[in-house]
PDB file of C-alpha atoms and ligand atoms in Angstrom:
ATOM      1  CA  UNK A   1       9.401  14.412   7.445  1.00 89.00           C
ATOM      2  CA  UNK A   2       8.045  10.929   7.038  1.00 96.00           C
ATOM      3  CA  UNK A   3       9.247   7.364   7.176  1.00 98.00           C
ATOM      4  CA  UNK A   4       7.954   4.890   4.574  1.00 98.00           C
ATOM      5  CA  UNK A   5       7.357   1.184   5.206  1.00 98.00           C
ATOM      6  CA  UNK A   6       7.019  -0.891   2.049  1.00 98.00           C
ATOM      7  CA  UNK A   7       5.567  -4.385   2.322  1.00 98.00           C
ATOM      8  CA  UNK A   8       7.013  -6.841  -0.146  1.00 98.00           C
ATOM      9  CA  UNK A   9       7.254 -10.070   1.845  1.00 98.00           C
ATOM     10  CA  UNK A  10       4.087 -11.873   0.676  1.00 97.00           C
ATOM     11  CA  UNK A  11       4.081 -15.253  -1.057  1.00 96.00           C
ATOM     12  CA  UNK A  12       2.071 -14.145  -4.085  1.00 97.00           C
ATOM     13  CA  UNK A  13       0.019 -17.348  -4.092  1.00 97.00           C
ATOM     14  CA  UNK A  14      -2.778 -15.922  -6.262  1.00 97.00           C
ATOM     15  CA  UNK A  15      -0.243 -14.760  -8.845  1.00 97.00           C
ATOM     16  CA  UNK A  16       1.021 -18.333  -8.920  1.00 97.00           C
ATOM     17  CA  UNK A  17       4.587 -17.779 -10.146  1.00 96.00           C
ATOM     18  CA  UNK A  18       6.033 -20.221  -7.624  1.00 95.00           C
ATOM     19  CA  UNK A  19       8.174 -17.423  -6.142  1.00 95.00           C
ATOM     20  CA  UNK A  20       7.366 -14.264  -4.197  1.00 96.00           C
ATOM     21  CA  UNK A  21       5.277 -11.688  -6.065  1.00 97.00           C
ATOM     22  CA  UNK A  22       7.845  -8.980  -5.221  1.00 97.00           C
ATOM     23  CA  UNK A  23      10.293 -10.696  -7.564  1.00 96.00           C
ATOM     24  CA  UNK A  24       7.962 -10.821 -10.570  1.00 97.00           C
ATOM     25  CA  UNK A  25       9.658  -9.114 -13.520  1.00 96.00           C
ATOM     26  CA  UNK A  26       7.643  -6.033 -14.459  1.00 97.00           C
ATOM     27  CA  UNK A  27       8.579  -3.672 -17.308  1.00 95.00           C
ATOM     28  CA  UNK A  28      12.273  -4.429 -16.856  1.00 94.00           C
ATOM     29  CA  UNK A  29      12.668  -4.614 -13.106  1.00 95.00           C
ATOM     30  CA  UNK A  30      11.380  -6.594 -10.117  1.00 97.00           C
ATOM     31  CA  UNK A  31       7.897  -5.476  -9.036  1.00 98.00           C
ATOM     32  CA  UNK A  32       8.971  -4.267  -5.578  1.00 98.00           C
ATOM     33  CA  UNK A  33      11.560  -1.833  -6.932  1.00 97.00           C
ATOM     34  CA  UNK A  34       8.988   0.443  -8.634  1.00 98.00           C
ATOM     35  CA  UNK A  35       7.306   1.930  -5.573  1.00 98.00           C
ATOM     36  CA  UNK A  36      10.518   1.877  -3.509  1.00 98.00           C
ATOM     37  CA  UNK A  37      12.155   4.058  -6.144  1.00 97.00           C
ATOM     38  CA  UNK A  38       9.289   6.592  -6.100  1.00 98.00           C
ATOM     39  CA  UNK A  39       9.353   6.849  -2.308  1.00 98.00           C
ATOM     40  CA  UNK A  40      13.122   6.976  -1.891  1.00 97.00           C
ATOM     41  CA  UNK A  41      13.402   9.847  -4.395  1.00 97.00           C
ATOM     42  CA  UNK A  42      10.942  12.078  -2.503  1.00 98.00           C
ATOM     43  CA  UNK A  43      12.269  14.909  -0.337  1.00 97.00           C
ATOM     44  CA  UNK A  44       9.333  14.509   2.088  1.00 97.00           C
ATOM     45  CA  UNK A  45      10.491  10.979   2.974  1.00 97.00           C
ATOM     46  CA  UNK A  46      13.704  10.589   4.906  1.00 94.00           C
ATOM     47  CA  UNK A  47      13.817   6.806   5.425  1.00 96.00           C
ATOM     48  CA  UNK A  48      12.461   3.819   3.502  1.00 98.00           C
ATOM     49  CA  UNK A  49      12.202   0.404   5.150  1.00 98.00           C
ATOM     50  CA  UNK A  50      11.201  -2.629   3.056  1.00 98.00           C
ATOM     51  CA  UNK A  51       9.885  -5.935   4.419  1.00 98.00           C
ATOM     52  CA  UNK A  52      11.308  -8.535   2.062  1.00 98.00           C
ATOM     53  CA  UNK A  53      11.129 -12.281   1.438  1.00 97.00           C
ATOM     54  CA  UNK A  54      14.131 -14.350   2.624  1.00 96.00           C
ATOM     55  CA  UNK A  55      17.337 -13.983   0.641  1.00 92.00           C
ATOM     56  CA  UNK A  56      16.601 -10.596  -0.965  1.00 95.00           C
ATOM     57  CA  UNK A  57      18.922  -7.674  -0.251  1.00 93.00           C
ATOM     58  CA  UNK A  58      17.739  -4.073  -0.126  1.00 95.00           C
ATOM     59  CA  UNK A  59      19.700  -1.612  -2.294  1.00 93.00           C
ATOM     60  CA  UNK A  60      22.034   0.966  -0.705  1.00 94.00           C
ATOM     61  CA  UNK A  61      20.181   3.664   1.226  1.00 95.00           C
ATOM     62  CA  UNK A  62      17.130   1.450   1.893  1.00 97.00           C
ATOM     63  CA  UNK A  63      16.684  -0.567   5.095  1.00 98.00           C
ATOM     64  CA  UNK A  64      15.724  -4.176   4.370  1.00 98.00           C
ATOM     65  CA  UNK A  65      14.043  -6.374   6.972  1.00 98.00           C
ATOM     66  CA  UNK A  66      12.793  -9.950   6.803  1.00 98.00           C
ATOM     67  CA  UNK A  67       8.975  -9.964   6.574  1.00 98.00           C
ATOM     68  CA  UNK A  68       6.654 -11.994   8.806  1.00 95.00           C
ATOM     69  CA  UNK A  69       4.103 -14.745   8.148  1.00 92.00           C
ATOM     70  CA  UNK A  70       1.144 -12.316   8.022  1.00 91.00           C
ATOM     71  CA  UNK A  71       1.047  -8.864   6.427  1.00 93.00           C
ATOM     72  CA  UNK A  72       0.548  -7.093   9.748  1.00 92.00           C
ATOM     73  CA  UNK A  73       3.561  -8.919  11.156  1.00 92.00           C
ATOM     74  CA  UNK A  74       5.598  -7.522   8.263  1.00 95.00           C
ATOM     75  CA  UNK A  75       4.303  -4.031   9.177  1.00 96.00           C
ATOM     76  CA  UNK A  76       5.371  -4.577  12.804  1.00 95.00           C
ATOM     77  CA  UNK A  77       8.847  -5.691  11.779  1.00 96.00           C
ATOM     78  CA  UNK A  78       9.303  -2.798   9.364  1.00 98.00           C
ATOM     79  CA  UNK A  79       8.128  -0.308  12.001  1.00 97.00           C
ATOM     80  CA  UNK A  80      10.590  -1.767  14.527  1.00 96.00           C
ATOM     81  CA  UNK A  81      13.408  -1.440  11.969  1.00 97.00           C
ATOM     82  CA  UNK A  82      12.470   2.211  11.339  1.00 96.00           C
ATOM     83  CA  UNK A  83      13.956   3.192  14.711  1.00 91.00           C
ATOM     84  CA  UNK A  84      12.592   5.777  17.129  1.00 91.00           C
ATOM     85  CA  UNK A  85      10.539   8.807  16.195  1.00 92.00           C
ATOM     86  CA  UNK A  86       8.092  11.310  17.630  1.00 93.00           C
ATOM     87  CA  UNK A  87       4.476  10.274  18.264  1.00 92.00           C
ATOM     88  CA  UNK A  88       3.193  12.704  15.616  1.00 91.00           C
ATOM     89  CA  UNK A  89       5.689  11.542  12.993  1.00 95.00           C
ATOM     90  CA  UNK A  90       4.109  10.446   9.706  1.00 97.00           C
ATOM     91  CA  UNK A  91       4.574   6.744   8.968  1.00 98.00           C
ATOM     92  CA  UNK A  92       3.566   5.843   5.432  1.00 98.00           C
ATOM     93  CA  UNK A  93       2.642   2.211   4.759  1.00 98.00           C
ATOM     94  CA  UNK A  94       2.622   0.985   1.166  1.00 98.00           C
ATOM     95  CA  UNK A  95       2.066  -2.414  -0.467  1.00 98.00           C
ATOM     96  CA  UNK A  96       4.809  -3.190  -2.981  1.00 98.00           C
ATOM     97  CA  UNK A  97       2.012  -5.007  -4.859  1.00 98.00           C
ATOM     98  CA  UNK A  98       0.945  -1.490  -6.025  1.00 98.00           C
ATOM     99  CA  UNK A  99       3.861  -0.690  -8.359  1.00 98.00           C
ATOM    100  CA  UNK A 100       2.030   2.180 -10.098  1.00 98.00           C
ATOM    101  CA  UNK A 101       2.384   4.457  -7.097  1.00 98.00           C
ATOM    102  CA  UNK A 102       3.175   8.049  -8.098  1.00 98.00           C
ATOM    103  CA  UNK A 103       4.726  11.047  -6.366  1.00 98.00           C
ATOM    104  CA  UNK A 104       1.354  12.838  -6.751  1.00 98.00           C
ATOM    105  CA  UNK A 105      -0.640  10.173  -4.872  1.00 98.00           C
ATOM    106  CA  UNK A 106       1.994   9.991  -2.145  1.00 98.00           C
ATOM    107  CA  UNK A 107       2.137  13.766  -1.771  1.00 98.00           C
ATOM    108  CA  UNK A 108      -1.680  14.070  -1.633  1.00 98.00           C
ATOM    109  CA  UNK A 109      -1.831  11.426   1.115  1.00 98.00           C
ATOM    110  CA  UNK A 110       0.894  13.118   3.161  1.00 98.00           C
ATOM    111  CA  UNK A 111      -0.869  16.466   2.706  1.00 97.00           C
ATOM    112  CA  UNK A 112      -4.208  15.076   3.939  1.00 97.00           C
ATOM    113  CA  UNK A 113      -2.428  13.663   6.993  1.00 97.00           C
ATOM    114  CA  UNK A 114      -1.694  17.288   7.738  1.00 91.00           C
ATOM    115  CA  UNK A 115       1.079  16.814  10.264  1.00 90.00           C
ATOM    116  CA  UNK A 116      -1.046  14.505  12.426  1.00 90.00           C
ATOM    117  CA  UNK A 117      -4.369  16.378  12.400  1.00 92.00           C
ATOM    118  CA  UNK A 118      -5.966  12.970  11.695  1.00 95.00           C
ATOM    119  CA  UNK A 119      -4.801   9.541  12.915  1.00 95.00           C
ATOM    120  CA  UNK A 120      -4.572   8.262   9.348  1.00 97.00           C
ATOM    121  CA  UNK A 121      -5.007   9.388   5.735  1.00 98.00           C
ATOM    122  CA  UNK A 122      -5.617   6.669   3.163  1.00 98.00           C
ATOM    123  CA  UNK A 123      -5.620   6.601  -0.639  1.00 98.00           C
ATOM    124  CA  UNK A 124      -8.834   5.235  -2.140  1.00 98.00           C
ATOM    125  CA  UNK A 125     -10.814   5.388  -5.377  1.00 98.00           C
ATOM    126  CA  UNK A 126     -14.593   5.804  -5.643  1.00 97.00           C
ATOM    127  CA  UNK A 127     -16.334   2.470  -6.322  1.00 97.00           C
ATOM    128  CA  UNK A 128     -17.586   2.463  -9.925  1.00 96.00           C
ATOM    129  CA  UNK A 129     -19.391  -0.893 -10.037  1.00 96.00           C
ATOM    130  CA  UNK A 130     -22.775  -1.416  -8.453  1.00 96.00           C
ATOM    131  CA  UNK A 131     -22.165  -3.558  -5.360  1.00 96.00           C
ATOM    132  CA  UNK A 132     -24.699  -6.178  -4.279  1.00 97.00           C
ATOM    133  CA  UNK A 133     -24.634  -8.389  -1.233  1.00 97.00           C
ATOM    134  CA  UNK A 134     -25.680 -12.013  -1.800  1.00 98.00           C
ATOM    135  CA  UNK A 135     -26.214 -15.075   0.392  1.00 98.00           C
ATOM    136  CA  UNK A 136     -24.109 -18.230   0.075  1.00 97.00           C
ATOM    137  CA  UNK A 137     -26.474 -19.585  -2.580  1.00 98.00           C
ATOM    138  CA  UNK A 138     -25.825 -16.544  -4.769  1.00 97.00           C
ATOM    139  CA  UNK A 139     -29.222 -14.906  -4.127  1.00 98.00           C
ATOM    140  CA  UNK A 140     -29.069 -11.145  -3.921  1.00 98.00           C
ATOM    141  CA  UNK A 141     -29.937  -9.824  -0.469  1.00 98.00           C
ATOM    142  CA  UNK A 142     -29.526  -6.138  -1.171  1.00 97.00           C
ATOM    143  CA  UNK A 143     -27.865  -3.489  -3.280  1.00 97.00           C
ATOM    144  CA  UNK A 144     -25.527  -1.157  -1.456  1.00 96.00           C
ATOM    145  CA  UNK A 145     -25.767   2.595  -1.936  1.00 94.00           C
ATOM    146  CA  UNK A 146     -22.747   3.223  -4.146  1.00 94.00           C
ATOM    147  CA  UNK A 147     -22.214   6.855  -3.337  1.00 93.00           C
ATOM    148  CA  UNK A 148     -19.946   6.975  -0.335  1.00 93.00           C
ATOM    149  CA  UNK A 149     -18.246   3.626  -1.091  1.00 97.00           C
ATOM    150  CA  UNK A 150     -14.486   3.694  -1.611  1.00 97.00           C
ATOM    151  CA  UNK A 151     -12.079   0.992  -2.785  1.00 97.00           C
ATOM    152  CA  UNK A 152      -9.166   1.364  -0.418  1.00 97.00           C
ATOM    153  CA  UNK A 153      -5.557   1.386  -1.603  1.00 98.00           C
ATOM    154  CA  UNK A 154      -2.164   2.175  -0.179  1.00 98.00           C
ATOM    155  CA  UNK A 155      -0.356   4.466   0.619  1.00 98.00           C
ATOM    156  CA  UNK A 156      -1.838   4.898   4.067  1.00 98.00           C
ATOM    157  CA  UNK A 157      -0.198   7.478   6.325  1.00 98.00           C
ATOM    158  CA  UNK A 158      -0.462   7.147  10.110  1.00 97.00           C
ATOM    159  CA  UNK A 159       0.603   9.013  13.177  1.00 96.00           C
ATOM    160  CA  UNK A 160       3.383   6.813  14.520  1.00 95.00           C
ATOM    161  CA  UNK A 161       1.666   6.436  17.919  1.00 94.00           C
ATOM    162  CA  UNK A 162      -1.694   5.531  16.294  1.00 94.00           C
ATOM    163  CA  UNK A 163      -0.054   2.844  14.153  1.00 95.00           C
ATOM    164  CA  UNK A 164       1.873   1.452  17.106  1.00 94.00           C
ATOM    165  CA  UNK A 165      -1.337   1.239  19.186  1.00 93.00           C
ATOM    166  CA  UNK A 166      -3.307  -0.232  16.285  1.00 93.00           C
ATOM    167  CA  UNK A 167      -0.789  -3.045  15.873  1.00 94.00           C
ATOM    168  CA  UNK A 168      -0.619  -3.766  19.592  1.00 93.00           C
ATOM    169  CA  UNK A 169      -3.615  -6.136  19.540  1.00 92.00           C
ATOM    170  CA  UNK A 170      -4.061  -9.927  19.793  1.00 92.00           C
ATOM    171  CA  UNK A 171      -2.830 -11.969  16.806  1.00 89.00           C
ATOM    172  CA  UNK A 172      -6.393 -13.047  15.969  1.00 89.00           C
ATOM    173  CA  UNK A 173      -7.412  -9.411  15.415  1.00 90.00           C
ATOM    174  CA  UNK A 174      -4.296  -8.773  13.323  1.00 88.00           C
ATOM    175  CA  UNK A 175      -4.973 -11.643  10.920  1.00 85.00           C
ATOM    176  CA  UNK A 176      -8.483 -10.286  10.289  1.00 85.00           C
ATOM    177  CA  UNK A 177      -7.077  -6.935   9.151  1.00 85.00           C
ATOM    178  CA  UNK A 178      -6.818  -6.529   5.368  1.00 79.00           C
ATOM    179  CA  UNK A 179      -5.667  -2.962   5.858  1.00 87.00           C
ATOM    180  CA  UNK A 180      -4.020  -1.132   8.701  1.00 93.00           C
ATOM    181  CA  UNK A 181      -6.527   1.705   8.744  1.00 95.00           C
ATOM    182  CA  UNK A 182      -9.230  -0.717   9.923  1.00 94.00           C
ATOM    183  CA  UNK A 183      -7.154  -1.332  13.034  1.00 93.00           C
ATOM    184  CA  UNK A 184      -7.236   2.413  13.711  1.00 94.00           C
ATOM    185  CA  UNK A 185     -10.970   2.710  12.935  1.00 94.00           C
ATOM    186  CA  UNK A 186     -11.958  -0.111  15.269  1.00 90.00           C
ATOM    187  CA  UNK A 187     -10.609   1.831  18.226  1.00 86.00           C
ATOM    188  CA  UNK A 188     -12.318   5.074  17.198  1.00 92.00           C
ATOM    189  CA  UNK A 189      -9.402   6.749  15.408  1.00 94.00           C
ATOM    190  CA  UNK A 190     -10.012   9.384  12.714  1.00 96.00           C
ATOM    191  CA  UNK A 191      -9.237   8.260   9.172  1.00 97.00           C
ATOM    192  CA  UNK A 192      -9.371  10.598   6.150  1.00 97.00           C
ATOM    193  CA  UNK A 193      -9.962   9.409   2.562  1.00 98.00           C
ATOM    194  CA  UNK A 194      -7.671  10.747  -0.165  1.00 98.00           C
ATOM    195  CA  UNK A 195      -9.102  10.336  -3.694  1.00 98.00           C
ATOM    196  CA  UNK A 196      -6.648   8.343  -5.801  1.00 98.00           C
ATOM    197  CA  UNK A 197      -6.882   7.033  -9.399  1.00 98.00           C
ATOM    198  CA  UNK A 198      -7.808   3.392 -10.053  1.00 97.00           C
ATOM    199  CA  UNK A 199      -4.519   3.175 -11.947  1.00 98.00           C
ATOM    200  CA  UNK A 200      -2.809   2.689  -8.575  1.00 98.00           C
ATOM    201  CA  UNK A 201      -3.932  -0.923  -8.852  1.00 98.00           C
ATOM    202  CA  UNK A 202      -2.860  -3.932  -6.801  1.00 98.00           C
ATOM    203  CA  UNK A 203      -1.180  -6.802  -8.611  1.00 98.00           C
ATOM    204  CA  UNK A 204      -2.947  -9.896  -7.314  1.00 98.00           C
ATOM    205  CA  UNK A 205      -3.567 -12.121 -10.363  1.00 98.00           C
ATOM    206  CA  UNK A 206      -1.755 -12.703 -13.702  1.00 98.00           C
ATOM    207  CA  UNK A 207      -4.317 -10.356 -15.331  1.00 98.00           C
ATOM    208  CA  UNK A 208      -3.291  -7.515 -12.980  1.00 98.00           C
ATOM    209  CA  UNK A 209       0.372  -8.146 -13.791  1.00 98.00           C
ATOM    210  CA  UNK A 210      -0.371  -7.795 -17.503  1.00 98.00           C
ATOM    211  CA  UNK A 211      -2.274  -4.539 -16.979  1.00 98.00           C
ATOM    212  CA  UNK A 212       0.494  -3.137 -14.743  1.00 98.00           C
ATOM    213  CA  UNK A 213       3.096  -4.075 -17.366  1.00 97.00           C
ATOM    214  CA  UNK A 214       1.187  -2.193 -20.087  1.00 97.00           C
ATOM    215  CA  UNK A 215       0.662   0.889 -17.915  1.00 97.00           C
ATOM    216  CA  UNK A 216       4.289   1.050 -16.761  1.00 96.00           C
ATOM    217  CA  UNK A 217       5.628   0.507 -20.279  1.00 94.00           C
ATOM    218  CA  UNK A 218       3.348   3.328 -21.478  1.00 94.00           C
ATOM    219  CA  UNK A 219       4.520   5.587 -18.658  1.00 92.00           C
ATOM    220  CA  UNK A 220       8.160   4.883 -19.597  1.00 89.00           C
ATOM    221  CA  UNK A 221       7.549   5.653 -23.265  1.00 89.00           C
ATOM    222  CA  UNK A 222       5.840   8.965 -22.403  1.00 90.00           C
ATOM    223  CA  UNK A 223       8.745   9.873 -20.084  1.00 86.00           C
ATOM    224  CA  UNK A 224      11.336   9.101 -22.756  1.00 84.00           C
ATOM    225  CA  UNK A 225       9.484  11.395 -25.234  1.00 83.00           C
ATOM    226  CA  UNK A 226       9.914  14.367 -22.887  1.00 77.00           C
ATOM    227  CA  UNK A 227      12.910  16.648 -23.435  1.00 79.00           C
ATOM    228  CA  UNK A 228      15.594  16.093 -20.762  1.00 69.00           C
ATOM    229  CA  UNK A 229      15.151  18.643 -17.971  1.00 62.00           C
ATOM    230  CA  UNK A 230      17.874  21.239 -17.610  1.00 53.00           C
TER     231      UNK A 230
HETATM  232  N1  CTP B 301       2.825  -8.840   2.499  1.00 71.24           N
HETATM  233  C1  CTP B 301       3.916  -8.865   3.351  1.00 71.24           C
HETATM  234  N2  CTP B 301       4.054  -9.888   4.258  1.00 71.24           N
HETATM  235  C2  CTP B 301       3.135 -10.860   4.324  1.00 71.24           C
HETATM  236  C3  CTP B 301       2.007 -10.846   3.465  1.00 71.24           C
HETATM  237  C4  CTP B 301       1.874  -9.815   2.549  1.00 71.24           C
HETATM  238  O1  CTP B 301       4.772  -7.978   3.295  1.00 71.24           O
HETATM  239  N3  CTP B 301       3.318 -11.837   5.186  1.00 71.24           N
HETATM  240  C5  CTP B 301       2.710  -7.773   1.499  1.00 71.24           C
HETATM  241  C6  CTP B 301       2.739  -8.293   0.049  1.00 71.24           C
HETATM  242  O2  CTP B 301       4.087  -8.456  -0.383  1.00 71.24           O
HETATM  243  C7  CTP B 301       1.973  -7.248  -0.717  1.00 71.24           C
HETATM  244  C8  CTP B 301       1.026  -6.662   0.348  1.00 71.24           C
HETATM  245  O3  CTP B 301       1.453  -7.137   1.615  1.00 71.24           O
HETATM  246  O4  CTP B 301       2.799  -6.210  -1.217  1.00 71.24           O
HETATM  247  C9  CTP B 301      -0.435  -7.016   0.086  1.00 71.24           C
HETATM  248  O5  CTP B 301      -0.599  -8.422   0.162  1.00 71.24           O
HETATM  249  P1  CTP B 301      -1.155  -9.347  -0.995  1.00 71.24           P
HETATM  250  O6  CTP B 301      -1.540  -8.545  -2.169  1.00 71.24           O
HETATM  251  O7  CTP B 301      -2.129 -10.288  -0.376  1.00 71.24           O
HETATM  252  O8  CTP B 301       0.180 -10.124  -1.457  1.00 71.24           O
HETATM  253  P2  CTP B 301       0.592 -11.623  -1.176  1.00 71.24           P
HETATM  254  O9  CTP B 301       0.253 -11.995   0.231  1.00 71.24           O
HETATM  255  O10 CTP B 301       2.006 -11.761  -1.617  1.00 71.24           O
HETATM  256  O11 CTP B 301      -0.331 -12.434  -2.212  1.00 71.24           O
HETATM  257  P3  CTP B 301      -1.260 -13.713  -1.920  1.00 71.24           P
HETATM  258  O12 CTP B 301      -2.225 -13.289  -0.840  1.00 71.24           O
HETATM  259  O13 CTP B 301      -1.889 -14.001  -3.235  1.00 71.24           O
HETATM  260  O14 CTP B 301      -0.321 -14.812  -1.456  1.00 71.24           O
HETATM  261 MG1   MG B 302      -1.847 -12.009   0.910  1.00 71.24          MG
END
């Protein structure tokens, strides 16, 4: 069994709504509720903890905790609120900013974690653009070899002890971390990639919110066309 930590406590400055991104209305519900619903309905996950902005209540059956100033601080607080567990327990970390999470992606990531055979298993999609590195003046320095490059997403599943150790570092290291897996890598931990569709996108800008809205509305219309299951 696994515990899921959902991070929804960011300010959403790049989205620019003047309120936390988690509260953005998306295809009929607040953005943060989409992935929480997927995770809380899964049999493989026994507890869901959500790091939230001030003043937001978690629904029944979900543990809500006030997020911190930096993302990794929100992870620490959510992990603390998840209570005790065995070292090998799977702890799944997910950004609420990825509302298109599916059961399939989550299951594939948990499967690759393989009961703790690796320190972490992370969803990622192959990079499709050619990536060039440039200097500050915009002059190209080199073109990176695209094969082998992955755009990293969440969910990311960790052994509980590996995540705890990864987060137990000075604040200046924590603020550098844009994903938790890097904190595991930097101390030599094993991290497995799990291929995931680009559709599991992160809502960062108003454009992303529009795309997510279209994809979720489409998903809902396809679901409502299906005959009700017996
Ligand atoms: N997050 C969090 N606590 C923080 C910062 C971020 O829980 N102190 C969460 C966000 O809610 C989001 C995820 O981490 O689900 C990824 O962060 P990001 O996309 O950067 O979201 P924001 O920090 O809200 O956006 P911005 O950087 O534009 O302010
Ligand atoms: Mg941010």
